[in-house]
Short mmCIF file of C-alpha atoms and ligand atoms in Angstrom, two decimals:
data_model
loop_
_atom_site.label_atom_id
_atom_site.label_comp_id
_atom_site.label_asym_id
_atom_site.label_seq_id
_atom_site.Cartn_x
_atom_site.Cartn_y
_atom_site.Cartn_z
CA VAL A 255 45.48 36.06 -22.18
CA THR A 256 42.14 34.80 -23.49
CA PRO A 257 41.50 34.51 -27.23
CA GLU A 258 39.23 37.56 -27.10
CA PHE A 259 41.91 39.84 -25.72
CA GLU A 260 44.59 38.30 -27.91
CA LEU A 261 42.38 39.08 -30.90
CA ILE A 262 41.87 42.69 -29.78
CA ARG A 263 45.59 43.10 -29.13
CA ARG A 264 46.62 41.61 -32.43
CA PHE A 265 44.11 43.21 -34.79
CA PHE A 266 42.74 46.31 -33.13
CA THR A 267 45.48 47.79 -31.00
CA ARG A 268 47.86 50.43 -32.29
CA PRO A 269 49.92 52.86 -30.23
CA ALA A 270 47.96 55.91 -29.05
CA ARG A 271 49.58 59.10 -30.28
CA LYS A 272 46.92 61.74 -29.79
CA ALA A 273 44.69 60.09 -27.21
CA VAL A 274 45.62 60.49 -23.55
CA LEU A 275 44.67 56.82 -23.13
CA GLY A 276 43.85 54.32 -25.86
CA VAL A 277 42.74 50.68 -26.18
CA GLY A 278 43.13 48.41 -23.16
CA HIS A 279 41.26 50.18 -20.39
CA ASP A 280 37.63 50.63 -19.46
CA CYS A 281 37.53 54.04 -21.07
CA ALA A 282 39.74 55.84 -23.54
CA ARG A 283 40.60 59.41 -22.61
CA LEU A 284 40.70 62.25 -25.10
CA ALA A 285 41.66 65.85 -24.64
CA PRO A 286 39.79 67.99 -27.18
CA PRO A 287 41.89 70.86 -28.53
CA GLU A 288 41.16 74.33 -27.17
CA GLY A 289 38.24 76.06 -28.87
CA MET A 290 37.02 72.96 -30.65
CA HIS A 291 33.72 71.18 -30.47
CA CYS A 292 33.54 67.39 -30.79
CA ALA A 293 31.53 66.01 -33.71
CA ILE A 294 30.44 62.41 -33.12
CA SER A 295 28.66 59.92 -35.35
CA THR A 296 27.97 56.17 -35.57
CA ASP A 297 27.18 54.00 -38.58
CA MET A 298 26.53 50.28 -38.56
CA LEU A 299 27.10 47.74 -41.33
CA VAL A 300 25.19 44.47 -41.09
CA ALA A 301 26.02 41.37 -43.14
CA GLY A 302 23.20 40.44 -45.49
CA ARG A 303 21.83 43.95 -45.21
CA HIS A 304 24.63 46.35 -46.15
CA PHE A 305 27.05 43.83 -47.63
CA ALA A 306 27.21 40.19 -48.68
CA GLU A 307 28.38 37.66 -46.10
CA ASP A 308 31.38 36.80 -48.31
CA ALA A 309 32.37 40.41 -49.09
CA ASP A 310 36.08 41.20 -49.32
CA PRO A 311 37.16 41.90 -45.70
CA GLN A 312 39.70 44.56 -46.66
CA SER A 313 37.05 46.59 -48.50
CA LEU A 314 34.72 46.15 -45.53
CA GLY A 315 37.32 47.47 -43.12
CA TRP A 316 37.89 50.45 -45.37
CA LYS A 317 34.24 51.14 -45.97
CA SER A 318 33.13 50.76 -42.34
CA LEU A 319 35.38 53.66 -41.40
CA ALA A 320 34.94 55.62 -44.65
CA VAL A 321 31.15 55.88 -44.29
CA ASN A 322 31.62 57.28 -40.80
CA LEU A 323 34.27 59.77 -41.92
CA SER A 324 31.77 60.86 -44.54
CA ASP A 325 29.45 61.98 -41.71
CA LEU A 326 32.31 63.97 -40.14
CA ALA A 327 32.97 65.52 -43.55
CA ALA A 328 29.36 66.68 -43.72
CA ALA A 329 29.84 68.41 -40.37
CA GLY A 330 33.06 70.06 -41.56
CA ALA A 331 34.97 68.24 -38.80
CA ASP A 332 38.57 67.03 -38.76
CA PRO A 333 38.55 63.27 -38.04
CA ALA A 334 40.44 62.33 -34.89
CA TYR A 335 39.28 59.12 -33.19
CA ALA A 336 37.23 56.00 -33.83
CA LEU A 337 35.65 53.21 -31.80
CA LEU A 338 34.86 49.84 -33.33
CA ALA A 339 32.17 47.49 -32.04
CA ILE A 340 32.23 44.25 -33.98
CA ALA A 341 30.28 40.98 -33.80
CA LEU A 342 32.09 38.07 -35.45
CA PRO A 343 30.66 34.62 -36.22
CA GLY A 344 34.05 33.14 -35.25
CA VAL A 345 37.78 33.81 -35.28
CA ASP A 346 38.90 33.80 -38.91
CA VAL A 347 42.47 35.10 -38.87
CA ALA A 348 42.67 35.78 -42.62
CA TRP A 349 39.39 37.70 -42.49
CA LEU A 350 40.52 39.72 -39.46
CA GLU A 351 43.85 40.49 -41.09
CA GLY A 352 42.09 41.78 -44.21
CA PHE A 353 39.55 43.76 -42.23
CA SER A 354 42.08 45.45 -39.99
CA THR A 355 44.37 46.22 -42.95
CA GLY A 356 41.49 47.97 -44.74
CA PHE A 357 40.34 49.74 -41.60
CA PHE A 358 43.78 51.05 -40.68
CA SER A 359 44.64 52.13 -44.21
CA MET A 360 41.60 54.44 -44.12
CA ALA A 361 42.44 55.45 -40.55
CA GLU A 362 46.03 56.36 -41.41
CA ARG A 363 44.98 58.34 -44.45
CA TYR A 364 42.98 60.69 -42.22
CA GLY A 365 45.03 60.49 -39.02
CA VAL A 366 42.29 58.64 -37.15
CA GLU A 367 43.21 56.78 -33.96
CA LEU A 368 41.26 53.68 -32.91
CA VAL A 369 40.81 54.23 -29.18
CA GLY A 370 38.37 51.52 -28.16
CA GLY A 371 35.49 49.27 -29.02
CA ASP A 372 33.84 46.00 -28.25
CA THR A 373 34.36 42.51 -29.66
CA THR A 374 31.75 39.81 -29.37
CA ARG A 375 30.57 36.65 -31.08
CA GLY A 376 27.47 37.01 -33.24
CA PRO A 377 26.18 37.54 -36.76
CA LEU A 378 28.77 39.67 -38.60
CA THR A 379 27.98 43.27 -37.67
CA ILE A 380 30.32 46.24 -37.71
CA SER A 381 29.54 49.42 -35.85
CA VAL A 382 32.01 52.29 -35.98
CA THR A 383 31.83 55.51 -34.01
CA VAL A 384 33.94 58.46 -35.06
CA ILE A 385 34.91 61.59 -33.21
CA GLY A 386 36.15 64.70 -34.95
CA HIS A 387 36.92 68.28 -34.08
CA VAL A 388 35.49 71.44 -35.53
CA PRO A 389 36.11 75.03 -34.44
CA ALA A 390 33.26 76.13 -32.16
CA GLY A 391 30.58 77.85 -34.20
CA LEU A 392 31.85 76.73 -37.60
CA ALA A 393 30.34 73.25 -37.89
CA LEU A 394 28.02 72.48 -40.79
CA CYS A 395 24.70 70.71 -40.43
CA ARG A 396 21.49 70.03 -42.34
CA ALA A 397 19.86 73.24 -41.16
CA GLY A 398 20.83 76.62 -42.54
CA ALA A 399 19.88 76.55 -46.23
CA ARG A 400 17.96 79.64 -47.27
CA PRO A 401 15.70 80.32 -50.27
CA GLY A 402 17.92 81.54 -53.10
CA ASP A 403 20.94 79.47 -52.05
CA ASP A 404 22.59 77.28 -54.67
CA ALA A 405 22.49 73.51 -54.19
CA TRP A 406 25.86 71.87 -54.87
CA LEU A 407 27.05 68.31 -55.25
CA SER A 408 30.60 66.95 -55.08
CA GLY A 409 31.80 64.28 -57.50
CA GLN A 410 29.17 62.06 -59.07
CA THR A 411 26.37 59.93 -57.69
CA GLY A 412 24.84 56.72 -59.00
CA ASP A 413 27.81 54.45 -59.63
CA ALA A 414 27.52 52.38 -56.45
CA ALA A 415 23.83 51.78 -57.13
CA LEU A 416 24.61 50.90 -60.74
CA ALA A 417 27.05 48.22 -59.54
CA LEU A 418 24.24 46.74 -57.43
CA GLU A 419 21.82 46.88 -60.38
CA HIS A 420 24.39 44.96 -62.42
CA GLY A 421 24.69 42.42 -59.61
CA ALA A 422 20.92 42.00 -59.58
CA GLY A 423 20.92 41.39 -63.36
CA ARG A 424 18.88 44.49 -64.20
CA VAL A 425 21.61 46.03 -66.34
CA GLN A 426 24.68 44.69 -68.11
CA LEU A 427 27.82 46.81 -67.64
CA SER A 428 31.06 46.46 -69.58
CA ALA A 429 33.94 44.98 -67.57
CA GLN A 430 35.57 48.41 -67.37
CA ASP A 431 32.43 50.23 -66.22
CA LEU A 432 31.66 47.50 -63.71
CA ALA A 433 35.15 47.76 -62.21
CA ALA A 434 34.78 51.53 -61.86
CA CYS A 435 31.33 51.23 -60.28
CA ARG A 436 32.42 48.47 -57.90
CA LEU A 437 35.29 50.65 -56.74
CA ARG A 438 32.81 53.38 -55.86
CA LEU A 439 30.67 50.85 -53.98
CA ASP A 440 33.49 49.07 -52.12
CA ARG A 441 35.98 51.87 -51.55
CA PRO A 442 34.09 55.11 -51.02
CA GLN A 443 36.27 58.21 -50.60
CA PRO A 444 34.92 60.38 -47.80
CA ARG A 445 35.02 64.06 -48.78
CA VAL A 446 36.80 65.07 -45.60
CA GLU A 447 38.95 67.83 -47.10
CA LEU A 448 35.98 69.36 -48.89
CA GLY A 449 33.88 69.36 -45.71
CA ARG A 450 36.49 71.16 -43.66
CA ARG A 451 37.07 73.72 -46.42
CA LEU A 452 33.34 74.44 -46.61
CA ARG A 453 33.31 75.71 -43.02
CA GLY A 454 32.11 79.27 -43.08
CA HIS A 455 31.15 79.02 -46.77
CA ALA A 456 28.34 76.48 -46.98
CA SER A 457 24.99 77.27 -45.36
CA SER A 458 24.13 73.58 -44.90
CA ALA A 459 25.57 70.17 -45.80
CA ILE A 460 24.79 66.47 -45.76
CA ASP A 461 26.60 63.39 -46.99
CA VAL A 462 24.76 61.49 -49.70
CA SER A 463 24.35 57.97 -48.37
CA ASP A 464 20.68 57.14 -48.92
CA GLY A 465 20.13 58.71 -52.35
CA LEU A 466 20.56 62.30 -53.53
CA ALA A 467 16.87 63.24 -53.59
CA ALA A 468 16.21 61.73 -50.16
CA ASP A 469 19.26 63.38 -48.62
CA LEU A 470 18.49 66.77 -50.15
CA GLY A 471 15.05 66.24 -48.63
CA HIS A 472 16.70 66.04 -45.21
CA ILE A 473 18.39 69.41 -45.76
CA ALA A 474 15.11 70.80 -47.05
CA GLU A 475 13.22 69.68 -43.95
CA ALA A 476 15.86 70.73 -41.44
CA SER A 477 16.26 74.11 -43.14
CA GLY A 478 12.61 74.81 -43.93
CA VAL A 479 13.11 75.18 -47.68
CA SER A 480 12.39 73.13 -50.81
CA PHE A 481 14.73 72.28 -53.68
CA ASP A 482 14.43 72.59 -57.43
CA ILE A 483 17.03 70.27 -58.95
CA ALA A 484 17.96 70.18 -62.65
CA ALA A 485 18.09 66.50 -63.64
CA ASP A 486 20.13 67.12 -66.79
CA VAL A 487 22.83 68.95 -64.81
CA LEU A 488 23.51 66.04 -62.43
CA PRO A 489 27.06 64.87 -63.20
CA ARG A 490 27.21 61.37 -64.68
CA SER A 491 30.11 58.94 -64.81
CA ALA A 492 31.06 57.20 -68.05
CA ALA A 493 29.25 54.09 -66.81
CA LEU A 494 26.02 55.98 -66.23
CA ARG A 495 26.28 57.75 -69.57
CA ALA A 496 26.70 54.38 -71.26
CA CYS A 497 23.69 52.88 -69.46
CA PRO A 498 21.06 51.95 -72.10
CA ASP A 499 18.16 52.20 -69.63
CA ALA A 500 17.65 55.94 -69.10
CA GLN A 501 15.03 55.45 -66.38
CA LEU A 502 17.28 53.14 -64.39
CA ALA A 503 20.24 55.49 -64.83
CA LEU A 504 18.23 58.41 -63.44
CA GLN A 505 17.03 56.28 -60.56
CA CYS A 506 20.64 55.40 -59.65
CA LEU A 507 21.79 58.99 -60.08
CA ALA A 508 19.08 60.68 -58.04
CA ALA A 509 18.06 57.97 -55.60
CA GLY A 510 20.65 55.20 -55.61
CA GLY A 511 22.54 55.73 -52.37
CA ASP A 512 25.95 54.60 -51.10
CA ASP A 513 27.53 57.59 -52.85
CA TYR A 514 29.29 59.31 -49.95
CA GLU A 515 29.48 62.58 -51.81
CA LEU A 516 28.59 65.86 -50.11
CA ALA A 517 25.49 67.84 -51.03
CA PHE A 518 25.56 71.37 -49.69
CA THR A 519 24.08 74.80 -50.11
CA ALA A 520 25.73 78.18 -50.32
CA ALA A 521 24.70 81.73 -51.14
CA PRO A 522 25.17 82.64 -54.85
CA GLU A 523 27.91 85.14 -53.84
CA ARG A 524 30.07 82.12 -52.98
CA ARG A 525 30.11 80.66 -56.50
CA THR A 526 33.57 81.88 -57.48
CA GLU A 527 35.25 80.59 -54.33
CA ILE A 528 33.46 77.24 -54.47
CA ASP A 529 34.46 76.79 -58.11
CA ALA A 530 38.05 77.60 -57.12
CA LEU A 531 37.88 75.13 -54.24
CA GLY A 532 36.75 72.36 -56.59
CA ARG A 533 39.74 73.03 -58.83
CA GLU A 534 42.12 73.15 -55.90
CA LEU A 535 40.84 69.83 -54.50
CA ASP A 536 40.62 68.34 -58.00
CA LEU A 537 37.05 67.35 -57.16
CA PRO A 538 34.19 68.38 -59.45
CA LEU A 539 31.71 70.61 -57.61
CA THR A 540 28.50 71.02 -59.57
CA ARG A 541 25.67 73.49 -59.06
CA ILE A 542 22.67 71.19 -59.37
CA GLY A 543 19.79 73.49 -58.42
CA THR A 544 18.36 76.05 -56.06
CA ALA A 545 16.77 76.23 -52.64
CA VAL A 546 13.34 77.81 -52.90
CA ARG A 547 10.62 78.75 -50.44
CA GLY A 548 8.83 75.63 -49.28
CA ARG A 549 8.60 72.93 -46.70
CA GLY A 550 10.85 70.00 -47.45
CA ALA A 551 10.02 69.15 -51.06
CA VAL A 552 12.65 68.10 -53.61
CA THR A 553 11.56 68.53 -57.22
CA LEU A 554 13.68 67.11 -59.99
CA ARG A 555 13.05 68.86 -63.31
CA ASP A 556 14.01 67.98 -66.88
CA ALA A 557 15.50 70.52 -69.29
CA ALA A 558 11.99 71.82 -70.15
CA GLY A 559 11.26 72.39 -66.44
CA THR A 560 8.79 69.50 -66.21
CA PRO A 561 8.97 67.57 -62.90
CA VAL A 562 10.56 64.14 -63.24
CA ILE A 563 8.92 61.42 -61.15
CA LEU A 564 11.22 58.91 -59.43
CA ALA A 565 10.06 55.43 -58.47
CA ARG A 566 11.49 56.17 -55.01
CA ALA A 567 13.58 59.04 -53.62
CA GLY A 568 16.10 56.96 -51.77
CA PHE A 569 16.90 54.05 -49.54
CA ASP A 570 14.85 53.37 -46.41
CA HIS A 571 15.48 50.28 -44.27
CA PHE A 572 11.89 50.19 -43.08
CA ALA A 573 10.03 51.23 -46.23
P1 ADP B 685 34.95 46.19 -20.98
O1 ADP B 685 34.44 44.80 -20.81
O2 ADP B 685 35.52 46.80 -19.74
O3 ADP B 685 34.00 47.08 -21.70
P2 ADP B 685 36.37 45.01 -23.11
O4 ADP B 685 36.81 43.75 -22.52
O5 ADP B 685 35.14 45.00 -23.96
O6 ADP B 685 36.21 46.07 -21.97
O7 ADP B 685 37.53 45.64 -24.00
C1 ADP B 685 38.84 45.72 -23.53
C2 ADP B 685 39.55 46.87 -24.22
O8 ADP B 685 39.66 46.61 -25.60
C3 ADP B 685 38.79 48.20 -24.09
O9 ADP B 685 39.75 49.23 -24.01
C4 ADP B 685 38.04 48.29 -25.38
O10 ADP B 685 37.77 49.63 -25.74
C5 ADP B 685 39.01 47.62 -26.35
N1 ADP B 685 38.37 46.96 -27.50
C6 ADP B 685 37.53 45.90 -27.48
N2 ADP B 685 37.17 45.55 -28.74
C7 ADP B 685 37.79 46.42 -29.56
C8 ADP B 685 37.81 46.59 -30.98
N3 ADP B 685 37.14 45.81 -31.82
N4 ADP B 685 38.55 47.61 -31.47
C9 ADP B 685 39.22 48.43 -30.65
N5 ADP B 685 39.26 48.31 -29.33
C10 ADP B 685 38.55 47.32 -28.78
MG1 MG B 686 34.88 47.74 -18.25
#
């Protein structure tokens, strides 16, 4: 057995339980459950771009799967399978052990089976593909918001960006706030349960990865509406509330990215059930604004209704 296949066997092979055929062949084979559609998504993490070269491998393993599960959550899909394509600068056993521990802890939490991938030498790059199942006709997507719908947000945004601002020396966080923000950055919690429970209730959904305003903009464009968002209603963590630079705090909150919360819309008649769902999941669900007639605009307003101008709406790799 060559080192490449020994590496795959040791770090990336677990027994297939759901898959008809798992790792070790040219193709995995999956049998989608009756009446289900497959939801599929890929996200790539590149060293030096999405994470530092020396980032903790266990967190990376966790996050590389978590950010993909976040996309399945936005579709309302139940996670089922993953594929992992990874380029490694060399064989570093301690790194691989950490990475696969983090990856499989996230995988086990959501019953995800790793059924294949590709392993090659190269600049550290991690590309994960996930496959989930959603009852035919019930999947959520970015289209479907209608004027008059409420805009909702799960959890809180801004902490991951605040951790990066601290790292860049633009703000000084207390040790406690920094630890909380770093946890949000390194160990995002995909809102899988929320997504699946929003099937049939939400009119549209997206996961917030590039910044709240930018991602709401994607719903707005796909749905053919605009959004009015109340800046003072956006839920803030203790760290963001303690941030002395109000402008920077708002920038993180509304445009920071790396949040992996769900933003979604629903008709106002759904308020009671969505509030109840938030309590049941022990996850704050906040009504942050309204979909209005328009063509893709997202307007953030202060308490007096005056539009708030952001330096930028979100993260763009090519901007
Ligand atoms: P092929 O060359 O036929 O595409 P490979 O030699 O790349 O196959 O891979 C051998 C087997 O190992 C395949 O089943 C593939 O899906 C799996 N595999 C390779 N790398 C990974 C990885 N990082 N994680 C999970 N499975 C992997
Ligand atoms: Mg082959």
